[in-house]
mmCIF file of C-alpha atoms in Angstrom:
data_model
loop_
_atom_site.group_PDB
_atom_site.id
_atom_site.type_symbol
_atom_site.label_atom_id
_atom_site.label_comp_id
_atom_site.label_asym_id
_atom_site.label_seq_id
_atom_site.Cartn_x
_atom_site.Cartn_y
_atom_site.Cartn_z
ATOM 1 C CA UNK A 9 150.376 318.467 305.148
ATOM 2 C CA UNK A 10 152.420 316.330 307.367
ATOM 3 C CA UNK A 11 151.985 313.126 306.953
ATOM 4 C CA UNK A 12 150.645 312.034 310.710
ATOM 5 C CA UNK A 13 148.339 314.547 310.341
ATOM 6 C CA UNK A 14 147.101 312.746 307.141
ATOM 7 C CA UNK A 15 146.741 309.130 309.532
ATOM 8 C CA UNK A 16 145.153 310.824 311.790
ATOM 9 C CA UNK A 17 142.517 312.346 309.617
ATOM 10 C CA UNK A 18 142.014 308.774 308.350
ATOM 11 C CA UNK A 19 141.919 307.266 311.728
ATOM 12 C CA UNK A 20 138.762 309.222 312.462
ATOM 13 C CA UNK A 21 137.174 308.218 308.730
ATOM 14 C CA UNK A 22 138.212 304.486 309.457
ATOM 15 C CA UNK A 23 136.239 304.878 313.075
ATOM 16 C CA UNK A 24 133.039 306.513 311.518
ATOM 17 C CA UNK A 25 133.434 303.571 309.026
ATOM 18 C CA UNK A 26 133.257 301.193 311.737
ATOM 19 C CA UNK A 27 130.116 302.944 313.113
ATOM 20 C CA UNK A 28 128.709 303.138 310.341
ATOM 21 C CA UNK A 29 128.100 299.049 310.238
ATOM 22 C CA UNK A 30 125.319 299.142 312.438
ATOM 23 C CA UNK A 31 123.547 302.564 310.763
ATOM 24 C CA UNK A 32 123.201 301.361 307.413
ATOM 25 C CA UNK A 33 120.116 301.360 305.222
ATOM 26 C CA UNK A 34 119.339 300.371 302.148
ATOM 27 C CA UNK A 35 121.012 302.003 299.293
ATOM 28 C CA UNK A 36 118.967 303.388 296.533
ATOM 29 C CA UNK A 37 120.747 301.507 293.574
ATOM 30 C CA UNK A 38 119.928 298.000 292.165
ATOM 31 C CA UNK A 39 121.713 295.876 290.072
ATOM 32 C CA UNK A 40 122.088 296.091 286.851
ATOM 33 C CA UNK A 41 120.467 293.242 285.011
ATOM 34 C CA UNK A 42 117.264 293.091 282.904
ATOM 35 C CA UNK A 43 115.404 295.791 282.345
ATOM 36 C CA UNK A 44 117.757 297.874 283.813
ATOM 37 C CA UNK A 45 120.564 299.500 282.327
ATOM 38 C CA UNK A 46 124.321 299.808 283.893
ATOM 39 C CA UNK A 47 125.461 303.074 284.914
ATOM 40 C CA UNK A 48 127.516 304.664 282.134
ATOM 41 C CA UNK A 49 129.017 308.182 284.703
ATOM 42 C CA UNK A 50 129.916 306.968 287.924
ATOM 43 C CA UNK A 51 131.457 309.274 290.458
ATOM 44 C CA UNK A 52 133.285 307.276 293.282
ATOM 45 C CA UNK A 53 134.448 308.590 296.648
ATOM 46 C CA UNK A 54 136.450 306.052 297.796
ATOM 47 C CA UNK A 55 140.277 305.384 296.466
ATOM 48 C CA UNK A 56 139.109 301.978 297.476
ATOM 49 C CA UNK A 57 135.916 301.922 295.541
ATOM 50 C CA UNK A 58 137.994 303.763 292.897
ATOM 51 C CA UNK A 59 140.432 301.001 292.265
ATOM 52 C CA UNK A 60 137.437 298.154 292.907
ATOM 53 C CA UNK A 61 135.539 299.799 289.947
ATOM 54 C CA UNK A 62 138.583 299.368 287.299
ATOM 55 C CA UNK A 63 139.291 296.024 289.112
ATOM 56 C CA UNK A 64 135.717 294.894 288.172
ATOM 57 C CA UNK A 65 136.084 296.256 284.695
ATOM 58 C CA UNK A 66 134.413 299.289 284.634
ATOM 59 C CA UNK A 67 137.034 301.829 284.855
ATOM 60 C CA UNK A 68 135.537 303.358 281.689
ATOM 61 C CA UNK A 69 132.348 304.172 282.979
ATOM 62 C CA UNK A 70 133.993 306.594 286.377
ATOM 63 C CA UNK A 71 133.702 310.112 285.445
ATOM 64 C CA UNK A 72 134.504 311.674 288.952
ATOM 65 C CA UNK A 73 137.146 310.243 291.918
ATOM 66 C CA UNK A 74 138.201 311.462 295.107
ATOM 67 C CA UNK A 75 141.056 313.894 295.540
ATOM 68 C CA UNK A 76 143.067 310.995 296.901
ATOM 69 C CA UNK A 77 142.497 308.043 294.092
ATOM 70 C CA UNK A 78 145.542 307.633 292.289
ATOM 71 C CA UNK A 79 145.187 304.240 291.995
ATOM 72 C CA UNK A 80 145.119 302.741 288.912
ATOM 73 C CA UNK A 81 147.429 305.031 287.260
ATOM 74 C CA UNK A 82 144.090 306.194 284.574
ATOM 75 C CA UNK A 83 142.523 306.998 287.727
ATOM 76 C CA UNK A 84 144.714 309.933 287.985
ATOM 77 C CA UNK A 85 143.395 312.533 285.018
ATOM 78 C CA UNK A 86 139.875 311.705 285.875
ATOM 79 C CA UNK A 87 138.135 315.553 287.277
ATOM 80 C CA UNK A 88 138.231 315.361 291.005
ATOM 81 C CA UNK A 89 135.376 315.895 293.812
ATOM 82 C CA UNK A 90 137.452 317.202 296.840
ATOM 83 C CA UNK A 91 137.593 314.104 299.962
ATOM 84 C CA UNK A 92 135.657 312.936 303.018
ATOM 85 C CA UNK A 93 136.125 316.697 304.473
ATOM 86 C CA UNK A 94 135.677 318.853 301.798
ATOM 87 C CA UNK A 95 133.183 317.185 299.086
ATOM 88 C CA UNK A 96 132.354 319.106 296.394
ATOM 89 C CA UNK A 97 128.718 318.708 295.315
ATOM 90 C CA UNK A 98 128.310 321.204 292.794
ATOM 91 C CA UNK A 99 131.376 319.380 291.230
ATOM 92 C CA UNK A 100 129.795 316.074 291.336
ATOM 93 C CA UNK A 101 126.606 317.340 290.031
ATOM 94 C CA UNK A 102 128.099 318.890 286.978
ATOM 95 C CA UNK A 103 129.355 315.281 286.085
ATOM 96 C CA UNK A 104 125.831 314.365 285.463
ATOM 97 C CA UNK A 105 126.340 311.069 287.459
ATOM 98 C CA UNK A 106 124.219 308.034 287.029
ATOM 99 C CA UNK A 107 125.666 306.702 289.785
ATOM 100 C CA UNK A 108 127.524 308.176 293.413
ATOM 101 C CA UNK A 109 129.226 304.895 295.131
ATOM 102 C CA UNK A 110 129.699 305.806 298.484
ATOM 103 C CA UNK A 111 131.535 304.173 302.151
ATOM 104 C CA UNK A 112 128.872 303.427 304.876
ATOM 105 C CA UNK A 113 130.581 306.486 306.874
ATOM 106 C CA UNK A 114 129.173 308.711 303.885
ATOM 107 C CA UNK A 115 126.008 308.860 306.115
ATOM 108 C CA UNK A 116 125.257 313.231 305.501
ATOM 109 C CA UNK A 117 127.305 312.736 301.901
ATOM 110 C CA UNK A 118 124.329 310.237 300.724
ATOM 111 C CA UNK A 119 121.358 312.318 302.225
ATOM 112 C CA UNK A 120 122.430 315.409 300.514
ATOM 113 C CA UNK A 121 123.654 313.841 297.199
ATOM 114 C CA UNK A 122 119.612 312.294 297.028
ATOM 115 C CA UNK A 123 118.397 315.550 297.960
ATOM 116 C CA UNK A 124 119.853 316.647 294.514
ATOM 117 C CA UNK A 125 118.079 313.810 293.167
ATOM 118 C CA UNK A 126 120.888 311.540 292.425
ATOM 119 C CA UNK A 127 121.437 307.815 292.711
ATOM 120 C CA UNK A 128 123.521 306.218 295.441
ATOM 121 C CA UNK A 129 124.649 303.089 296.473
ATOM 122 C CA UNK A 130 127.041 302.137 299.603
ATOM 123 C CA UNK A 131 129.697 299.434 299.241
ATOM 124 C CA UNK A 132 130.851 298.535 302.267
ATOM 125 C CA UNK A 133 135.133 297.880 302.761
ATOM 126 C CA UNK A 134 135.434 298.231 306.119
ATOM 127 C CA UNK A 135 136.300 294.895 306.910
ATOM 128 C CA UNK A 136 139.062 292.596 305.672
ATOM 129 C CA UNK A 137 135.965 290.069 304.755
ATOM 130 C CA UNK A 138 134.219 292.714 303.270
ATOM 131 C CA UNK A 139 136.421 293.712 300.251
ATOM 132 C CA UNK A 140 135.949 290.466 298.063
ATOM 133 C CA UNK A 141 131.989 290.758 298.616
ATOM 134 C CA UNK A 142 132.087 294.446 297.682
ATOM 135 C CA UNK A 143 133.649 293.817 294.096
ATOM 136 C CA UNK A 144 130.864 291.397 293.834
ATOM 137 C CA UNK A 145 128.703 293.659 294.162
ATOM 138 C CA UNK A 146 130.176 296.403 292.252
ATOM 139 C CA UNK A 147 130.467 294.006 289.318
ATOM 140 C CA UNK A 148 126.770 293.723 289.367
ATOM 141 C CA UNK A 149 125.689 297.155 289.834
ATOM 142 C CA UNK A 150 127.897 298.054 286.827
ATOM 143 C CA UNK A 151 127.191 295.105 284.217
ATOM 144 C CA UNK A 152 131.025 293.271 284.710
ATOM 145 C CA UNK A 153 128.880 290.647 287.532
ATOM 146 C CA UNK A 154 131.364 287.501 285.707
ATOM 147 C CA UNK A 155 134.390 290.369 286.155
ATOM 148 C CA UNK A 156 133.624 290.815 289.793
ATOM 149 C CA UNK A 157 133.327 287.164 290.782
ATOM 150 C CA UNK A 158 136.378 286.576 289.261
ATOM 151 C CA UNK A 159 138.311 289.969 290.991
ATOM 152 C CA UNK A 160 136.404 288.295 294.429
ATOM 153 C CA UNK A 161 137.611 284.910 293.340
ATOM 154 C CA UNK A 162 141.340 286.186 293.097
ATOM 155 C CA UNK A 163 141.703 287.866 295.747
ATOM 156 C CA UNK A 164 139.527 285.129 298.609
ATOM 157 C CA UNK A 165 142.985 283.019 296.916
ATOM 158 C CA UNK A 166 145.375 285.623 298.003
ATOM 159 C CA UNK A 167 144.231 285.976 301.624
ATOM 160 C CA UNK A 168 143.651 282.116 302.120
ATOM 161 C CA UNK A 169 146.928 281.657 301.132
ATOM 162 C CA UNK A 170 148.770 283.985 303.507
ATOM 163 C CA UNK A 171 146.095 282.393 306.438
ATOM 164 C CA UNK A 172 147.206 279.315 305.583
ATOM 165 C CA UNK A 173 151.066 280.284 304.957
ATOM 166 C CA UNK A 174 151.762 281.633 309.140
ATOM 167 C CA UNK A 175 149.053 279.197 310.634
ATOM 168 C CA UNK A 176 151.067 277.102 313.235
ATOM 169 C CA UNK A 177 153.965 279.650 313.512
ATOM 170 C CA UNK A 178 154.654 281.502 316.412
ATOM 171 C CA UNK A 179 152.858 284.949 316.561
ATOM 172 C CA UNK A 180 154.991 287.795 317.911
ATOM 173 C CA UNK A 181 153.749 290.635 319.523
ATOM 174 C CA UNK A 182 153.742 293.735 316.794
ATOM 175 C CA UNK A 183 152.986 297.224 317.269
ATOM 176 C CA UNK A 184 151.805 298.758 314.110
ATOM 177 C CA UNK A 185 152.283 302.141 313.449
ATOM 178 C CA UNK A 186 150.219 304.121 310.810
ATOM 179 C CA UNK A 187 151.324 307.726 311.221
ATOM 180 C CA UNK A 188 153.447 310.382 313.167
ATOM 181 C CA UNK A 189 155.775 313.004 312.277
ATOM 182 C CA UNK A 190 158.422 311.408 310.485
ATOM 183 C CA UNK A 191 160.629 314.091 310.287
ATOM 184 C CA UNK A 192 160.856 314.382 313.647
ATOM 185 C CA UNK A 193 164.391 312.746 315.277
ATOM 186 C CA UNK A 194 163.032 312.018 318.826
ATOM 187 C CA UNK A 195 159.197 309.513 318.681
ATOM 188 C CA UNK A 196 156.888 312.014 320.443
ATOM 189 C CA UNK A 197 153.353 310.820 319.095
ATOM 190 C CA UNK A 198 152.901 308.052 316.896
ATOM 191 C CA UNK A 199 149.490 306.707 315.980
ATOM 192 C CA UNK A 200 148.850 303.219 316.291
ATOM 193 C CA UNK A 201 146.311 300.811 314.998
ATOM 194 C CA UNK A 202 144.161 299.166 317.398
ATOM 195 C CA UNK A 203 142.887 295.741 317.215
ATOM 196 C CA UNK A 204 139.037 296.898 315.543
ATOM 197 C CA UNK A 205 140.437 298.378 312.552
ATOM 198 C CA UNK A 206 141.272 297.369 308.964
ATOM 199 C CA UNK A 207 145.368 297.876 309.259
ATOM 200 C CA UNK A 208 144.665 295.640 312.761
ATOM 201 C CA UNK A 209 143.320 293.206 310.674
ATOM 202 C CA UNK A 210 145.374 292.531 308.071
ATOM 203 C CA UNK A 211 147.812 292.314 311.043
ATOM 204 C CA UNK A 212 145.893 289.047 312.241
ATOM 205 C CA UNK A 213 145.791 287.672 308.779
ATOM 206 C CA UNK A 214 149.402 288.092 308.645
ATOM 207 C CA UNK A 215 150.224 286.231 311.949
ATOM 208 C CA UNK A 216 151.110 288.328 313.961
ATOM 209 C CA UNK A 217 149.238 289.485 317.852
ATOM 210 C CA UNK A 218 148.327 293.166 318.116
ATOM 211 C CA UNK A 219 150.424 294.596 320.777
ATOM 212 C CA UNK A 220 148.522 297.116 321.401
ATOM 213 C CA UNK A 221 145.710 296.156 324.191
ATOM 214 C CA UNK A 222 142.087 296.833 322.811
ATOM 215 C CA UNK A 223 140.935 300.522 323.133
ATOM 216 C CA UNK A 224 137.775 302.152 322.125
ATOM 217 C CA UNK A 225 139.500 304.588 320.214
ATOM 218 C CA UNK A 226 140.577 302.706 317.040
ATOM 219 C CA UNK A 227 143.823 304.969 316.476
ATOM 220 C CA UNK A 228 145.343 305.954 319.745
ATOM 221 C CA UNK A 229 148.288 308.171 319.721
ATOM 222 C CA UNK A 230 151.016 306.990 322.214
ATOM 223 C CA UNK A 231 154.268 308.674 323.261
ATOM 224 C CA UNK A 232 157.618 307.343 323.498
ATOM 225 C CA UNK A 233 157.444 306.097 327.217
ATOM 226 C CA UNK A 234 153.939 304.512 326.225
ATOM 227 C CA UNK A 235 155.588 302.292 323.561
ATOM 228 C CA UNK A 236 158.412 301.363 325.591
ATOM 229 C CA UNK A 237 156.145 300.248 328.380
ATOM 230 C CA UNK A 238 154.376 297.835 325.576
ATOM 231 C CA UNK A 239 158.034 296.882 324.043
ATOM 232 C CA UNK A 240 156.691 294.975 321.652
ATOM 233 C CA UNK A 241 158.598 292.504 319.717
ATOM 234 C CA UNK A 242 158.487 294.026 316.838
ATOM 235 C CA UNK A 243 158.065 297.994 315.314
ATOM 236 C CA UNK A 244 156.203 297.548 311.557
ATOM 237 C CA UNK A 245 155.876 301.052 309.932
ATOM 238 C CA UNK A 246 153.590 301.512 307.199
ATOM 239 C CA UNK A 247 154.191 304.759 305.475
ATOM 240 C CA UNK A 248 153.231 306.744 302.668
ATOM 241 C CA UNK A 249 154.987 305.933 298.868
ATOM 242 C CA UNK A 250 154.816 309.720 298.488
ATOM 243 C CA UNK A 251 156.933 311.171 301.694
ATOM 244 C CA UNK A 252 160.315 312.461 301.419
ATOM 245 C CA UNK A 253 161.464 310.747 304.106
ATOM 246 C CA UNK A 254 163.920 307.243 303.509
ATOM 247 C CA UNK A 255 162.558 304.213 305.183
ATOM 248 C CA UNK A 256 166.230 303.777 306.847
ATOM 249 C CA UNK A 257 165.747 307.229 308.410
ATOM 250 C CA UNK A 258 161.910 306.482 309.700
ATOM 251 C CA UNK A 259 163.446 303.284 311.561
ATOM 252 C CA UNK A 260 166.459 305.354 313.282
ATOM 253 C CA UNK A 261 163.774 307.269 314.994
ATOM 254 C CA UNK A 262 162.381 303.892 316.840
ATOM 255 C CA UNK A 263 165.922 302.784 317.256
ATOM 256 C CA UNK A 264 166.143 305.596 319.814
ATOM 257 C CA UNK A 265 164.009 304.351 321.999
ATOM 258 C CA UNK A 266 166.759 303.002 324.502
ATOM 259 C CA UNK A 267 166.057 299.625 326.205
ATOM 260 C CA UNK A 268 163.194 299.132 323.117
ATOM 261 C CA UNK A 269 163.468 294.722 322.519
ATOM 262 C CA UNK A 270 162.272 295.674 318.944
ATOM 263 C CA UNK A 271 165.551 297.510 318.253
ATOM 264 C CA UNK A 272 167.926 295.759 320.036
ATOM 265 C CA UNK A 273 166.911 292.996 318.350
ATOM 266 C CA UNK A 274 166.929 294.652 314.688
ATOM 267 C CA UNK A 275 162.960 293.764 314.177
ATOM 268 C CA UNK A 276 162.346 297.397 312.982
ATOM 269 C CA UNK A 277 160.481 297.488 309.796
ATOM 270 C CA UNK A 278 159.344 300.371 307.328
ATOM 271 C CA UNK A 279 157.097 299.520 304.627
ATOM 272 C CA UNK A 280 155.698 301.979 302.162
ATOM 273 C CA UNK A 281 152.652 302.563 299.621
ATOM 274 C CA UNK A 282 149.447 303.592 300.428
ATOM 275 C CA UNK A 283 148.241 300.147 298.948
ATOM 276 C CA UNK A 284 149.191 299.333 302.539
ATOM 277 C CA UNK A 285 146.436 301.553 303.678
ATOM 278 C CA UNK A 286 143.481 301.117 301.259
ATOM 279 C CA UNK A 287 140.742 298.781 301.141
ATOM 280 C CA UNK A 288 140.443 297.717 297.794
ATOM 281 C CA UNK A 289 141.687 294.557 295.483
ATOM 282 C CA UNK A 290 145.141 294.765 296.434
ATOM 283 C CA UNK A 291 144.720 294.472 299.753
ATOM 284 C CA UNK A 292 145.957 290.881 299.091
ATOM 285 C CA UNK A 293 149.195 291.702 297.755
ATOM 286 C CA UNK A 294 149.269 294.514 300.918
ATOM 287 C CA UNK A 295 148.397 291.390 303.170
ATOM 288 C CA UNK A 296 151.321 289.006 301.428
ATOM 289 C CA UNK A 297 153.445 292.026 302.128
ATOM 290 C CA UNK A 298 152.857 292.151 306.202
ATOM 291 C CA UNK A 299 153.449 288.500 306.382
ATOM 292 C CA UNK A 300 156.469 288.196 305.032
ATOM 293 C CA UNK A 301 157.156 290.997 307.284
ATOM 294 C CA UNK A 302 156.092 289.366 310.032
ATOM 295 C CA UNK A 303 157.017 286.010 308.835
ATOM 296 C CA UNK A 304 160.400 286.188 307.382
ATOM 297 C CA UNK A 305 161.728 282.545 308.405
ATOM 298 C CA UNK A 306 158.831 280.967 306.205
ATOM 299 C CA UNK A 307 159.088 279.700 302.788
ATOM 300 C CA UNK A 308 156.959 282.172 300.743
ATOM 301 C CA UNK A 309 158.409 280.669 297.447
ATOM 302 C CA UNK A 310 155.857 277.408 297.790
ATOM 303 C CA UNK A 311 153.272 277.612 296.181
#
């Protein structure tokens, strides 16, 4: 599958996420604490919830990931449940979960996974805010509560720091893109990330302005001529870490955008790794990784 169609397929999961917020019920799971016992088979269909769970310290106790959780590395031989599109219930079921942890855009997902009379609970990473709460809470639904406070603890550092890091500098005008063809020589569609959602975000925290004007679609795709009207300041790319594609040759594509300020000014920049992309605990090394991007005239050496 090419790899814009990939963002965009996200884009829409990110914007049901987003929905989502103000749909949620209470999940059917408690904490475990006394007189209650913590889940030993969890199934988890989120590669963020996925890497939260070993983060918290209870790696051992997934049984069942998403098709796309390869994240930490003994994530990867766990038995996999298909993805947001194509779940596989009777794949989950055989698991014999204790426990399904779900996204708050898993609305149908949850009502059909307690219809077969198993336990869910929805941790919610849709916001940058959200993700050190969420390990919280998944250290206390899974017995590691010290673990999680510590994971939160860690990474509430890690974003503070980068906050604090650009505050006072000057905030150029960045157009994020999270997906298009990239094998493609001339920029025809690109998908950008608009100022509601989590890559839009993270470029805040990193210091930089959005410029992309808000929309009410979270991941517009724009053409060529739509970009150049915006000419941001700066291009920032994030890609995949599994394309084929050199980061060198993804930026030669913007570069031939003539008249573009971002490349005639050589403020073209590819990053790659689908930490870039998922809400989870490393979304403050991801963050650390935008700034400097953004930022690369500060002194990230201080401490």
């Amino acid at each position: 599958m090419r790899y814009w169609l990939m963002a965009a397929t996200a884009a829409v999961l990110f914007a049901g996420s987003f929905a989502a917020r103000s749909l949620l019920v209470p999940s059917s799971g408690t904490a475990a604490g006394a007189g209650s016992a913590a889940p030993g088979r969890i199934v988890s269909l989120s590669p963020g919830i996925t890497e939260s769970l070993f983060a918290v310290g209870a790696g051992g106790q997934v049984v069942g990931v998403t098709t796309y959780c390869n994240w930490p590395p003994e994530a990867r031989p766990l038995p996999r449940v298909g993805a947001f599109l194509d779940t596989n219930f009777e794949a989950i079921v055989g698991l014999a979960p204790d426990l399904v942890v779900l996204m708050p855009s898993h609305r149908d997902h949850r009502a059909e996974l307690e219809r077969l009379g198993l336990r869910t609970e929805v941790v919610d990473q849709t916001l940058l805010e959200d993700i050190p709460a969420s390990l919280e809470l998944l250290g206390r639904l899974t017995g590691h509560e010290a673990e999680g406070r510590g994971a939160a603890a860690m990474l509430r550092g890690q974003i503070t720091r980068v906050r604090d890091r650009v505050r006072g500098a000057a905030r150029p005008r960045v157009l994020l893109s999270a997906g298009r063809d990239l094998a493609a020589k001339r920029l025809s569609e690109v998908y950008v990330a608009g100022h509601r959602t989590f890559l839009g975000q993270l470029l805040d925290a990193a210091g930089a302005e959005n410029a992309f004007p808000d929309s009410a679609v979270d991941y517009p795709a724009l053409s060529g001529e739509a970009i150049l009207r915006l000419d941001p300041d700066m291009i920032l790319e994030v890609v995949m870490s599994d394309t084929d594609i050199a980061p060198e040759d993804a930026a030669a594509a913007w570069r031939g955008l003539e008249g573009l300020r971002a490349a005639r000014e050589d403020r073209i920049v590819v990053l790659q790794g689908a930490h870039l992309t998922i809400p989870g605990p490393r979304v403050g090394a991801a963050l650390e990784e935008l700034a400097r991007a953004v930022h690369p005239q500060l002194d990230w050496a201080a401490p």
